[in-house]
């Protein structure tokens, strides 16, 4: 996809990855984009880069606007390789460019690339002046890595938020209003559930730092640029960061050997439905754990079922529980269930893991062979 | 009371609050936290903390 002008002197010059389906364990059914932004000012400035396999696309897109060797400043908001992956190519072409990053950003970039680039270290309240434009630095540690920062382009009220407010969504559209709010929201929720969820307190801290700043555009590092959905997305982030859940939503997730635990899952679903609680059921042999995370983002009830295999829970259930525990959803009520022939240890282990997630627990349901 | 900040993720250990979720009672001074304790946000070791 070619470069896209998103405002006077500001261009999207990133790459669209329609093909990617696996993103460090997170399934991305709609692909993603790696967003980099070029700012034309007295100092030509590039904000973030793209995954290294797309370096040629980034260079082609920059070249449509300006000779890449003229880049004066590179702002690296985040060291993760999907954003820093083309720094080697860019800084080989523009070797004198200043590279703006946080203290931990420098540490991370040195560890990844072993280069003695022209690092300029910035912290919250610092500004980067490019001529007519001023970028205010806001460090956002653990949204979602320790090094993360955002920059706010004051004169245009544009926030370059890096991974915050991102969505894994590949498309030939670059703006939220071209695809519609429900799609943006669905992708943003799935992204939050799988990337940002453990860091609600840090999101709220970032909100405090953004307080009082008008936002006319949010330019994240994945997915669509936000304009018409800004208020909706900010309100949702606030809800998610405060761990607001819906009391009338339940998610049931299970794996099964011969169908008995599946039968239990659907019996439990009927029970929830009879009480007016909307229920979603997921079978872990058919649904990826990251899709389940998106589904349970706002659900009060999380019910996990497993047959017992060799005195353990089934491996798919263990994988799901490990993944969910790390993402740390809060304010939930949990239920462990499962069928067994003898022993029935899986139910105890599922129950213990849900308890260790600090869920309020219902009594486990354990049944001998139910078909 | 002294407060200690994680140099990795900016989490603040406040001894008045402790870290009860991870076995550190309210009122425990930073020095008295067991060495195997890790930052509850990012998992960095106790040696990653500095006095605020």
mmCIF file of C-alpha atoms in Angstrom:
data_model
loop_
_atom_site.group_PDB
_atom_site.id
_atom_site.type_symbol
_atom_site.label_atom_id
_atom_site.label_comp_id
_atom_site.label_asym_id
_atom_site.label_seq_id
_atom_site.Cartn_x
_atom_site.Cartn_y
_atom_site.Cartn_z
ATOM 1 C CA UNK A 1 0.000 0.000 0.000
ATOM 2 C CA UNK A 2 1.273 3.478 -0.924
ATOM 3 C CA UNK A 3 1.883 6.346 1.513
ATOM 4 C CA UNK A 4 -1.270 8.109 2.757
ATOM 5 C CA UNK A 5 -1.515 11.757 3.737
ATOM 6 C CA UNK A 6 -3.300 11.957 7.075
ATOM 7 C CA UNK A 7 -2.847 15.688 7.689
ATOM 8 C CA UNK A 8 -0.878 18.533 6.132
ATOM 9 C CA UNK A 9 2.790 17.515 6.330
ATOM 10 C CA UNK A 10 1.970 14.205 8.032
ATOM 11 C CA UNK A 11 1.990 10.910 6.157
ATOM 12 C CA UNK A 12 1.352 7.292 7.027
ATOM 13 C CA UNK A 13 4.302 5.391 5.527
ATOM 14 C CA UNK A 14 3.885 1.973 7.154
ATOM 15 C CA UNK A 15 3.107 -1.513 5.862
ATOM 16 C CA UNK A 16 -0.043 -3.652 5.697
ATOM 17 C CA UNK A 17 0.403 -7.339 6.532
ATOM 18 C CA UNK A 18 -2.702 -9.150 5.294
ATOM 19 C CA UNK A 19 -1.115 -12.561 5.737
ATOM 20 C CA UNK A 20 0.022 -12.708 9.354
ATOM 21 C CA UNK A 21 -2.069 -15.045 11.505
ATOM 22 C CA UNK A 22 0.268 -15.623 14.451
ATOM 23 C CA UNK A 23 1.588 -12.694 16.467
ATOM 24 C CA UNK A 24 3.725 -14.006 19.340
ATOM 25 C CA UNK A 25 1.011 -16.441 20.295
ATOM 26 C CA UNK A 26 -1.868 -14.091 19.533
ATOM 27 C CA UNK A 27 -3.938 -15.250 16.565
ATOM 28 C CA UNK A 28 -4.650 -12.393 14.159
ATOM 29 C CA UNK A 29 -7.466 -13.529 11.858
ATOM 30 C CA UNK A 30 -7.572 -10.155 10.094
ATOM 31 C CA UNK A 31 -3.801 -9.599 9.791
ATOM 32 C CA UNK A 32 -2.305 -6.328 10.991
ATOM 33 C CA UNK A 33 -0.444 -3.198 9.964
ATOM 34 C CA UNK A 34 2.837 -1.735 11.170
ATOM 35 C CA UNK A 35 2.284 2.011 11.222
ATOM 36 C CA UNK A 36 5.117 4.477 10.735
ATOM 37 C CA UNK A 37 4.522 8.196 10.301
ATOM 38 C CA UNK A 38 6.579 10.774 8.406
ATOM 39 C CA UNK A 39 6.479 14.435 9.411
ATOM 40 C CA UNK A 40 7.689 17.107 7.022
ATOM 41 C CA UNK A 41 9.101 20.038 8.944
ATOM 42 C CA UNK A 42 12.453 21.833 9.190
ATOM 43 C CA UNK A 43 13.631 18.575 10.724
ATOM 44 C CA UNK A 44 12.259 15.634 8.740
ATOM 45 C CA UNK A 45 10.978 13.195 11.335
ATOM 46 C CA UNK A 46 9.997 9.527 11.213
ATOM 47 C CA UNK A 47 7.899 8.080 14.043
ATOM 48 C CA UNK A 48 8.548 4.350 14.470
ATOM 49 C CA UNK A 49 9.375 1.916 11.683
ATOM 50 C CA UNK A 50 7.972 -1.475 10.608
ATOM 51 C CA UNK A 51 8.783 -5.167 10.976
ATOM 52 C CA UNK A 52 12.104 -5.893 9.253
ATOM 53 C CA UNK A 53 10.557 -8.066 6.537
ATOM 54 C CA UNK A 54 8.624 -4.954 5.394
ATOM 55 C CA UNK A 55 11.601 -2.550 5.348
ATOM 56 C CA UNK A 56 11.434 -2.265 1.561
ATOM 57 C CA UNK A 57 7.780 -1.149 1.792
ATOM 58 C CA UNK A 58 8.655 1.502 4.388
ATOM 59 C CA UNK A 59 11.518 2.835 2.259
ATOM 60 C CA UNK A 60 9.346 2.868 -0.869
ATOM 61 C CA UNK A 61 6.603 4.775 0.967
ATOM 62 C CA UNK A 62 9.009 7.330 2.428
ATOM 63 C CA UNK A 63 10.645 7.755 -0.987
ATOM 64 C CA UNK A 64 7.273 8.695 -2.495
ATOM 65 C CA UNK A 65 7.335 11.756 -0.210
ATOM 66 C CA UNK A 66 10.993 12.571 0.352
ATOM 67 C CA UNK A 67 14.511 11.156 -0.045
ATOM 68 C CA UNK A 68 14.938 8.935 3.086
ATOM 69 C CA UNK A 69 18.532 10.136 3.532
ATOM 70 C CA UNK A 70 17.053 13.528 4.474
ATOM 71 C CA UNK A 71 15.503 12.153 7.676
ATOM 72 C CA UNK A 72 16.852 14.190 10.611
ATOM 73 C CA UNK A 73 14.978 12.654 13.528
ATOM 74 C CA UNK A 74 13.658 9.186 14.243
ATOM 75 C CA UNK A 75 11.322 8.858 17.204
ATOM 76 C CA UNK A 76 11.251 5.285 18.493
ATOM 77 C CA UNK A 77 8.230 4.949 20.777
ATOM 78 C CA UNK A 78 8.769 1.246 21.443
ATOM 79 C CA UNK A 79 11.638 -1.220 21.002
ATOM 80 C CA UNK A 80 9.583 -4.269 20.032
ATOM 81 C CA UNK A 81 10.790 -5.534 16.624
ATOM 82 C CA UNK A 82 7.507 -4.897 14.817
ATOM 83 C CA UNK A 83 8.215 -1.179 15.354
ATOM 84 C CA UNK A 84 12.004 -0.965 15.544
ATOM 85 C CA UNK A 85 12.626 -3.664 12.912
ATOM 86 C CA UNK A 86 13.659 -1.287 10.125
ATOM 87 C CA UNK A 87 15.883 1.034 12.175
ATOM 88 C CA UNK A 88 18.976 -0.682 10.765
ATOM 89 C CA UNK A 89 17.914 0.153 7.193
ATOM 90 C CA UNK A 90 16.723 3.685 7.967
ATOM 91 C CA UNK A 91 19.773 4.662 10.002
ATOM 92 C CA UNK A 92 22.100 3.150 7.401
ATOM 93 C CA UNK A 93 20.563 5.541 4.852
ATOM 94 C CA UNK A 94 20.357 8.478 7.306
ATOM 95 C CA UNK A 95 23.328 7.751 9.602
ATOM 96 C CA UNK A 96 23.403 11.193 11.198
ATOM 97 C CA UNK A 97 19.773 11.158 12.249
ATOM 98 C CA UNK A 98 19.035 11.622 15.938
ATOM 99 C CA UNK A 99 17.215 8.683 17.498
ATOM 100 C CA UNK A 100 14.791 9.776 20.231
ATOM 101 C CA UNK A 101 13.787 7.176 22.776
ATOM 102 C CA UNK A 102 13.344 6.612 26.528
ATOM 103 C CA UNK A 103 16.198 5.410 28.774
ATOM 104 C CA UNK A 104 14.884 1.850 28.628
ATOM 105 C CA UNK A 105 14.256 2.314 24.913
ATOM 106 C CA UNK A 106 17.970 2.972 24.408
ATOM 107 C CA UNK A 107 18.842 -0.066 26.507
ATOM 108 C CA UNK A 108 16.480 -2.272 24.500
ATOM 109 C CA UNK A 109 17.572 -0.946 21.097
ATOM 110 C CA UNK A 110 21.246 -1.454 21.982
ATOM 111 C CA UNK A 111 20.453 -5.006 23.111
ATOM 112 C CA UNK A 112 18.566 -5.810 19.896
ATOM 113 C CA UNK A 113 20.793 -4.117 17.314
ATOM 114 C CA UNK A 114 24.252 -3.548 18.907
ATOM 115 C CA UNK A 115 24.586 -0.157 17.218
ATOM 116 C CA UNK A 116 26.050 3.052 18.561
ATOM 117 C CA UNK A 117 23.342 5.245 17.045
ATOM 118 C CA UNK A 118 22.950 8.941 17.811
ATOM 119 C CA UNK A 119 20.654 8.326 20.799
ATOM 120 C CA UNK A 120 18.772 11.271 22.328
ATOM 121 C CA UNK A 121 17.165 10.251 25.582
ATOM 122 C CA UNK A 122 13.792 11.752 26.427
ATOM 123 C CA UNK A 123 11.423 11.520 29.371
ATOM 124 C CA UNK A 124 7.925 12.693 30.254
ATOM 125 C CA UNK A 125 7.585 16.498 29.944
ATOM 126 C CA UNK A 126 10.497 16.704 27.485
ATOM 127 C CA UNK A 127 9.707 18.100 24.062
ATOM 128 C CA UNK A 128 11.127 17.405 20.627
ATOM 129 C CA UNK A 129 11.029 20.461 18.405
ATOM 130 C CA UNK A 130 11.108 19.872 14.659
ATOM 131 C CA UNK A 131 10.646 23.509 13.507
ATOM 132 C CA UNK A 132 7.011 24.549 13.428
ATOM 133 C CA UNK A 133 5.949 21.453 15.384
ATOM 134 C CA UNK A 134 6.452 20.455 19.001
ATOM 135 C CA UNK A 135 6.185 16.859 20.171
ATOM 136 C CA UNK A 136 5.535 16.354 23.864
ATOM 137 C CA UNK A 137 6.890 13.124 25.302
ATOM 138 C CA UNK A 138 4.698 10.974 27.558
ATOM 139 C CA UNK A 139 6.358 7.884 28.970
ATOM 140 C CA UNK A 140 3.866 5.025 29.358
ATOM 141 C CA UNK A 141 5.782 2.247 31.129
ATOM 142 C CA UNK A 142 3.994 -1.129 30.880
ATOM 143 C CA UNK A 143 1.562 0.075 28.267
ATOM 144 C CA UNK A 144 2.692 -2.424 27.381
ATOM 145 C CA UNK A 145 6.497 -2.759 27.809
ATOM 146 C CA UNK A 146 8.762 -0.882 30.248
ATOM 147 C CA UNK A 147 10.262 1.306 27.497
ATOM 148 C CA UNK A 148 7.004 2.523 25.923
ATOM 149 C CA UNK A 149 6.323 6.174 25.214
ATOM 150 C CA UNK A 150 3.860 8.257 23.208
ATOM 151 C CA UNK A 151 4.391 11.619 21.541
ATOM 152 C CA UNK A 152 1.756 14.343 21.293
ATOM 153 C CA UNK A 153 1.994 16.762 18.392
ATOM 154 C CA UNK A 154 0.761 19.858 20.117
ATOM 155 C CA UNK A 155 0.042 22.141 17.152
ATOM 156 C CA UNK A 156 -2.142 19.506 15.482
ATOM 157 C CA UNK A 157 -3.516 17.807 18.619
ATOM 158 C CA UNK A 158 -2.364 14.441 17.297
ATOM 159 C CA UNK A 159 -1.331 11.610 19.580
ATOM 160 C CA UNK A 160 1.139 9.027 18.305
ATOM 161 C CA UNK A 161 0.196 6.398 20.833
ATOM 162 C CA UNK A 162 2.237 3.417 19.652
ATOM 163 C CA UNK A 163 0.568 0.139 20.756
ATOM 164 C CA UNK A 164 -2.083 1.798 22.952
ATOM 165 C CA UNK A 165 -5.392 2.156 21.066
ATOM 166 C CA UNK A 166 -4.065 -0.186 18.360
ATOM 167 C CA UNK A 167 -5.960 -2.888 16.518
ATOM 168 C CA UNK A 168 -4.708 -5.890 14.583
ATOM 169 C CA UNK A 169 -6.576 -5.209 11.369
ATOM 170 C CA UNK A 170 -5.157 -5.216 7.857
ATOM 171 C CA UNK A 171 -7.014 -3.133 5.309
ATOM 172 C CA UNK A 172 -6.572 -0.737 2.448
ATOM 173 C CA UNK A 173 -8.397 1.884 4.497
ATOM 174 C CA UNK A 174 -6.341 3.901 6.950
ATOM 175 C CA UNK A 175 -9.061 5.773 8.880
ATOM 176 C CA UNK A 176 -11.675 4.525 11.331
ATOM 177 C CA UNK A 177 -14.526 6.337 9.551
ATOM 178 C CA UNK A 178 -13.851 4.350 6.376
ATOM 179 C CA UNK A 179 -14.632 0.994 8.028
ATOM 180 C CA UNK A 180 -17.207 1.834 10.735
ATOM 181 C CA UNK A 181 -17.213 2.008 14.504
ATOM 182 C CA UNK A 182 -18.342 -1.541 15.336
ATOM 183 C CA UNK A 183 -15.431 -3.116 13.486
ATOM 184 C CA UNK A 184 -12.896 -0.725 15.029
ATOM 185 C CA UNK A 185 -14.310 -1.396 18.480
ATOM 186 C CA UNK A 186 -14.315 -5.173 18.050
ATOM 187 C CA UNK A 187 -10.674 -5.177 16.891
ATOM 188 C CA UNK A 188 -9.633 -2.719 19.638
ATOM 189 C CA UNK A 189 -11.283 -4.911 22.281
ATOM 190 C CA UNK A 190 -9.569 -8.051 21.011
ATOM 191 C CA UNK A 191 -6.253 -6.175 21.013
ATOM 192 C CA UNK A 192 -6.734 -4.814 24.530
ATOM 193 C CA UNK A 193 -7.648 -8.284 25.834
ATOM 194 C CA UNK A 194 -4.520 -9.876 24.410
ATOM 195 C CA UNK A 195 -1.943 -7.097 24.821
ATOM 196 C CA UNK A 196 -2.963 -4.429 27.337
ATOM 197 C CA UNK A 197 -5.264 -6.174 29.839
ATOM 198 C CA UNK A 198 -2.701 -6.792 32.613
ATOM 199 C CA UNK A 199 -1.836 -3.096 32.734
ATOM 200 C CA UNK A 200 -5.071 -1.337 33.648
ATOM 201 C CA UNK A 201 -3.411 0.727 36.388
ATOM 202 C CA UNK A 202 -0.761 1.896 33.934
ATOM 203 C CA UNK A 203 -3.423 2.808 31.359
ATOM 204 C CA UNK A 204 -5.158 4.961 33.973
ATOM 205 C CA UNK A 205 -1.822 6.645 34.753
ATOM 206 C CA UNK A 206 -1.355 7.378 31.040
ATOM 207 C CA UNK A 207 -4.880 8.859 30.971
ATOM 208 C CA UNK A 208 -3.863 11.183 33.788
ATOM 209 C CA UNK A 209 -0.838 12.316 31.779
ATOM 210 C CA UNK A 210 -3.078 12.928 28.758
ATOM 211 C CA UNK A 211 -5.624 14.858 30.766
ATOM 212 C CA UNK A 212 -6.284 18.300 29.348
ATOM 213 C CA UNK A 213 -4.877 17.499 25.921
ATOM 214 C CA UNK A 214 -7.352 17.781 23.068
ATOM 215 C CA UNK A 215 -7.171 14.844 20.707
ATOM 216 C CA UNK A 216 -8.166 15.385 17.087
ATOM 217 C CA UNK A 217 -6.401 12.268 15.792
ATOM 218 C CA UNK A 218 -4.922 9.199 17.465
ATOM 219 C CA UNK A 219 -2.266 7.502 15.365
ATOM 220 C CA UNK A 220 -1.507 4.072 16.826
ATOM 221 C CA UNK A 221 1.197 1.683 15.637
ATOM 222 C CA UNK A 222 -1.257 -0.997 14.485
ATOM 223 C CA UNK A 223 -4.493 -0.716 12.565
ATOM 224 C CA UNK A 224 -6.538 2.356 11.769
ATOM 225 C CA UNK A 225 -5.955 6.006 12.587
ATOM 226 C CA UNK A 226 -8.726 7.112 14.958
ATOM 227 C CA UNK A 227 -10.772 10.228 14.364
ATOM 228 C CA UNK A 228 -14.510 9.642 14.693
ATOM 229 C CA UNK A 229 -14.165 6.826 17.242
ATOM 230 C CA UNK A 230 -11.809 8.596 19.659
ATOM 231 C CA UNK A 231 -14.422 9.244 22.361
ATOM 232 C CA UNK A 232 -15.822 5.726 22.134
ATOM 233 C CA UNK A 233 -12.388 4.101 22.304
ATOM 234 C CA UNK A 234 -11.242 6.311 25.201
ATOM 235 C CA UNK A 235 -14.415 5.509 27.154
ATOM 236 C CA UNK A 236 -13.946 1.807 26.484
ATOM 237 C CA UNK A 237 -10.286 1.914 27.542
ATOM 238 C CA UNK A 238 -11.368 3.577 30.758
ATOM 239 C CA UNK A 239 -13.957 0.820 31.393
ATOM 240 C CA UNK A 240 -11.495 -1.941 30.561
ATOM 241 C CA UNK A 241 -8.714 -0.392 32.652
ATOM 242 C CA UNK A 242 -11.150 -0.168 35.577
ATOM 243 C CA UNK A 243 -12.085 -3.841 35.016
ATOM 244 C CA UNK A 244 -15.763 -3.120 34.462
ATOM 245 C CA UNK A 245 -17.608 -6.321 33.592
ATOM 246 C CA UNK A 246 -21.163 -7.180 32.527
ATOM 247 C CA UNK A 247 -23.103 -9.139 35.128
ATOM 248 C CA UNK A 248 -25.270 -10.664 32.411
ATOM 249 C CA UNK A 249 -22.442 -12.180 30.369
ATOM 250 C CA UNK A 250 -20.825 -15.603 30.730
ATOM 251 C CA UNK A 251 -18.127 -17.396 28.760
ATOM 252 C CA UNK A 252 -17.744 -21.161 28.919
ATOM 253 C CA UNK A 253 -14.532 -22.643 27.595
ATOM 254 C CA UNK A 254 -13.676 -26.337 27.553
ATOM 255 C CA UNK A 255 -11.812 -29.235 26.033
ATOM 256 C CA UNK A 256 -13.233 -32.724 26.023
ATOM 257 C CA UNK A 257 -12.070 -36.303 25.340
ATOM 258 C CA UNK A 258 -15.248 -38.175 24.384
ATOM 259 C CA UNK A 259 -17.855 -35.425 24.601
ATOM 260 C CA UNK A 260 -18.995 -35.668 28.226
ATOM 261 C CA UNK A 261 -17.338 -32.420 29.309
ATOM 262 C CA UNK A 262 -18.763 -30.815 26.173
ATOM 263 C CA UNK A 263 -22.196 -31.980 27.279
ATOM 264 C CA UNK A 264 -21.629 -30.370 30.668
ATOM 265 C CA UNK A 265 -20.544 -27.105 29.015
ATOM 266 C CA UNK A 266 -23.829 -26.923 27.133
ATOM 267 C CA UNK A 267 -25.896 -27.849 30.186
ATOM 268 C CA UNK A 268 -24.204 -25.038 32.126
ATOM 269 C CA UNK A 269 -24.867 -22.673 29.199
ATOM 270 C CA UNK A 270 -28.594 -23.546 29.321
ATOM 271 C CA UNK A 271 -28.614 -22.811 33.003
ATOM 272 C CA UNK A 272 -27.068 -19.351 32.499
ATOM 273 C CA UNK A 273 -29.452 -18.613 29.630
ATOM 274 C CA UNK A 274 -32.439 -19.601 31.782
ATOM 275 C CA UNK A 275 -31.341 -16.893 34.228
ATOM 276 C CA UNK A 276 -31.159 -14.313 31.450
ATOM 277 C CA UNK A 277 -27.359 -14.338 31.278
ATOM 278 C CA UNK A 278 -25.980 -14.204 27.743
ATOM 279 C CA UNK A 279 -23.564 -17.068 27.259
ATOM 280 C CA UNK A 280 -20.829 -17.885 24.754
ATOM 281 C CA UNK A 281 -19.356 -21.405 24.547
ATOM 282 C CA UNK A 282 -15.902 -22.134 23.109
ATOM 283 C CA UNK A 283 -14.238 -25.468 22.355
ATOM 284 C CA UNK A 284 -10.473 -25.155 22.674
ATOM 285 C CA UNK A 285 -9.768 -27.587 19.836
ATOM 286 C CA UNK A 286 -11.628 -25.246 17.489
ATOM 287 C CA UNK A 287 -11.049 -21.769 18.942
ATOM 288 C CA UNK A 288 -7.694 -20.143 19.619
ATOM 289 C CA UNK A 289 -7.030 -19.013 23.189
ATOM 290 C CA UNK A 290 -6.568 -15.410 22.058
ATOM 291 C CA UNK A 291 -10.030 -15.357 20.455
ATOM 292 C CA UNK A 292 -11.477 -16.602 23.758
ATOM 293 C CA UNK A 293 -9.693 -13.724 25.550
ATOM 294 C CA UNK A 294 -11.415 -11.209 23.273
ATOM 295 C CA UNK A 295 -14.752 -12.879 23.985
ATOM 296 C CA UNK A 296 -14.386 -12.875 27.770
ATOM 297 C CA UNK A 297 -13.150 -9.282 28.071
ATOM 298 C CA UNK A 298 -16.390 -7.986 29.572
ATOM 299 C CA UNK A 299 -17.905 -11.226 30.898
ATOM 300 C CA UNK A 300 -18.570 -11.554 34.625
ATOM 301 C CA UNK A 301 -18.607 -15.370 34.578
ATOM 302 C CA UNK A 302 -15.698 -17.455 33.299
ATOM 303 C CA UNK A 303 -16.338 -21.199 33.366
ATOM 304 C CA UNK A 304 -13.567 -23.610 32.439
ATOM 305 C CA UNK A 305 -14.059 -27.315 31.814
ATOM 306 C CA UNK A 306 -11.652 -30.171 31.285
ATOM 307 C CA UNK A 307 -11.775 -33.936 31.208
ATOM 308 C CA UNK A 308 -9.106 -35.688 33.272
ATOM 309 C CA UNK A 309 -6.260 -37.218 31.246
ATOM 310 C CA UNK A 310 -3.520 -39.120 33.077
ATOM 311 C CA UNK A 311 -4.368 -37.350 36.329
ATOM 312 C CA UNK A 312 -4.036 -33.893 34.699
ATOM 313 C CA UNK A 313 -6.236 -31.374 32.940
ATOM 314 C CA UNK A 314 -6.114 -31.491 29.130
ATOM 315 C CA UNK A 315 -3.113 -29.584 27.681
ATOM 316 C CA UNK A 316 -5.315 -27.158 25.699
ATOM 317 C CA UNK A 317 -7.020 -26.113 28.932
ATOM 318 C CA UNK A 318 -3.671 -25.699 30.703
ATOM 319 C CA UNK A 319 -2.476 -23.491 27.839
ATOM 320 C CA UNK A 320 -5.622 -21.363 28.026
ATOM 321 C CA UNK A 321 -5.392 -20.986 31.806
ATOM 322 C CA UNK A 322 -1.704 -20.015 31.667
ATOM 323 C CA UNK A 323 -2.445 -17.441 28.981
ATOM 324 C CA UNK A 324 -5.476 -16.016 30.793
ATOM 325 C CA UNK A 325 -3.708 -15.893 34.164
ATOM 326 C CA UNK A 326 -0.914 -13.791 32.650
ATOM 327 C CA UNK A 327 -3.442 -11.382 31.135
ATOM 328 C CA UNK A 328 -5.016 -11.101 34.594
ATOM 329 C CA UNK A 329 -8.717 -10.308 34.088
ATOM 330 C CA UNK A 330 -10.210 -9.016 37.348
ATOM 331 C CA UNK A 331 -13.609 -8.846 39.130
ATOM 332 C CA UNK A 332 -14.689 -12.231 37.757
ATOM 333 C CA UNK A 333 -16.596 -15.197 39.045
ATOM 334 C CA UNK A 334 -15.112 -18.557 38.088
ATOM 335 C CA UNK A 335 -16.421 -22.088 37.754
ATOM 336 C CA UNK A 336 -14.405 -25.268 37.182
ATOM 337 C CA UNK A 337 -16.134 -28.302 35.720
ATOM 338 C CA UNK A 338 -15.359 -31.567 34.029
ATOM 339 C CA UNK A 339 -16.176 -35.181 33.492
ATOM 340 C CA UNK A 340 -13.942 -38.068 34.502
ATOM 341 C CA UNK A 341 -13.793 -41.832 34.715
ATOM 342 C CA UNK A 342 -11.732 -42.233 37.875
ATOM 343 C CA UNK A 343 -9.618 -39.744 39.817
ATOM 344 C CA UNK A 344 -11.020 -36.520 38.326
ATOM 345 C CA UNK A 345 -7.948 -34.464 39.223
ATOM 346 C CA UNK A 346 -8.454 -31.986 36.367
ATOM 347 C CA UNK A 347 -11.371 -30.248 38.070
ATOM 348 C CA UNK A 348 -9.293 -29.578 41.189
ATOM 349 C CA UNK A 349 -6.417 -28.169 39.130
ATOM 350 C CA UNK A 350 -8.682 -25.933 37.050
ATOM 351 C CA UNK A 351 -10.363 -24.724 40.234
ATOM 352 C CA UNK A 352 -7.007 -23.979 41.880
ATOM 353 C CA UNK A 353 -5.792 -22.015 38.866
ATOM 354 C CA UNK A 354 -8.971 -19.940 38.687
ATOM 355 C CA UNK A 355 -8.680 -19.281 42.418
ATOM 356 C CA UNK A 356 -5.082 -18.147 41.914
ATOM 357 C CA UNK A 357 -6.450 -15.627 39.365
ATOM 358 C CA UNK A 358 -8.325 -14.145 42.372
ATOM 359 C CA UNK A 359 -11.716 -15.038 40.913
ATOM 360 C CA UNK A 360 -14.635 -15.469 43.242
ATOM 361 C CA UNK A 361 -15.340 -19.182 42.837
ATOM 362 C CA UNK A 362 -18.577 -21.119 42.481
ATOM 363 C CA UNK A 363 -18.572 -24.730 43.668
ATOM 364 C CA UNK A 364 -16.878 -26.934 41.065
ATOM 365 C CA UNK A 365 -18.984 -29.389 39.085
ATOM 366 C CA UNK A 366 -17.456 -32.832 38.771
ATOM 367 C CA UNK A 367 -19.256 -35.734 37.119
ATOM 368 C CA UNK A 368 -18.476 -39.308 36.253
ATOM 369 C CA UNK A 369 -18.982 -40.007 32.522
ATOM 370 C CA UNK A 370 -21.979 -38.048 31.422
ATOM 371 C CA UNK A 371 -23.032 -38.454 27.832
ATOM 372 C CA UNK B 1 7.814 6.184 55.155
ATOM 373 C CA UNK B 2 10.246 5.646 52.294
ATOM 374 C CA UNK B 3 8.848 4.582 48.948
ATOM 375 C CA UNK B 4 10.706 2.524 46.403
ATOM 376 C CA UNK B 5 10.208 2.635 42.640
ATOM 377 C CA UNK B 6 10.771 -0.186 40.173
ATOM 378 C CA UNK B 7 13.277 1.132 37.617
ATOM 379 C CA UNK B 8 11.800 -1.166 34.975
ATOM 380 C CA UNK B 9 8.070 -0.416 35.098
ATOM 381 C CA UNK B 10 7.655 2.501 37.565
ATOM 382 C CA UNK B 11 5.607 0.485 40.091
ATOM 383 C CA UNK B 12 5.895 2.097 43.517
ATOM 384 C CA UNK B 13 6.291 -0.022 46.643
ATOM 385 C CA UNK B 14 4.653 1.779 49.518
ATOM 386 C CA UNK B 15 5.430 0.087 52.833
ATOM 387 C CA UNK B 16 2.172 1.389 54.336
ATOM 388 C CA UNK B 17 0.293 -0.675 51.748
ATOM 389 C CA UNK B 18 2.710 -3.592 51.451
ATOM 390 C CA UNK B 19 1.958 -6.141 48.718
ATOM 391 C CA UNK B 20 -0.571 -8.422 50.436
ATOM 392 C CA UNK B 21 -1.449 -10.254 47.204
ATOM 393 C CA UNK B 22 2.102 -11.570 47.211
ATOM 394 C CA UNK B 23 2.578 -12.241 50.882
ATOM 395 C CA UNK B 24 4.027 -8.893 51.984
ATOM 396 C CA UNK B 25 1.941 -7.485 54.805
ATOM 397 C CA UNK B 26 1.059 -3.810 55.097
ATOM 398 C CA UNK B 27 3.678 -2.018 57.158
ATOM 399 C CA UNK B 28 6.619 -4.115 55.907
ATOM 400 C CA UNK B 29 9.643 -1.928 55.219
ATOM 401 C CA UNK B 30 11.321 -2.437 51.856
ATOM 402 C CA UNK B 31 14.425 -3.849 53.535
ATOM 403 C CA UNK B 32 12.355 -6.546 55.241
ATOM 404 C CA UNK B 33 10.729 -7.866 52.047
ATOM 405 C CA UNK B 34 12.100 -11.346 51.255
ATOM 406 C CA UNK B 35 14.820 -11.340 48.586
ATOM 407 C CA UNK B 36 12.797 -13.678 46.331
ATOM 408 C CA UNK B 37 9.942 -11.119 46.118
ATOM 409 C CA UNK B 38 9.511 -9.657 42.644
ATOM 410 C CA UNK B 39 7.786 -6.561 41.310
ATOM 411 C CA UNK B 40 4.063 -7.411 41.116
ATOM 412 C CA UNK B 41 3.686 -5.532 37.829
ATOM 413 C CA UNK B 42 6.657 -6.560 35.700
ATOM 414 C CA UNK B 43 8.417 -9.341 37.617
ATOM 415 C CA UNK B 44 11.762 -7.520 38.061
ATOM 416 C CA UNK B 45 13.830 -8.505 41.117
ATOM 417 C CA UNK B 46 14.124 -6.504 44.313
ATOM 418 C CA UNK B 47 17.503 -5.180 43.151
ATOM 419 C CA UNK B 48 15.727 -3.284 40.332
ATOM 420 C CA UNK B 49 14.155 -0.938 42.925
ATOM 421 C CA UNK B 50 15.431 2.492 43.903
ATOM 422 C CA UNK B 51 14.384 4.807 46.675
ATOM 423 C CA UNK B 52 11.922 7.410 45.370
#
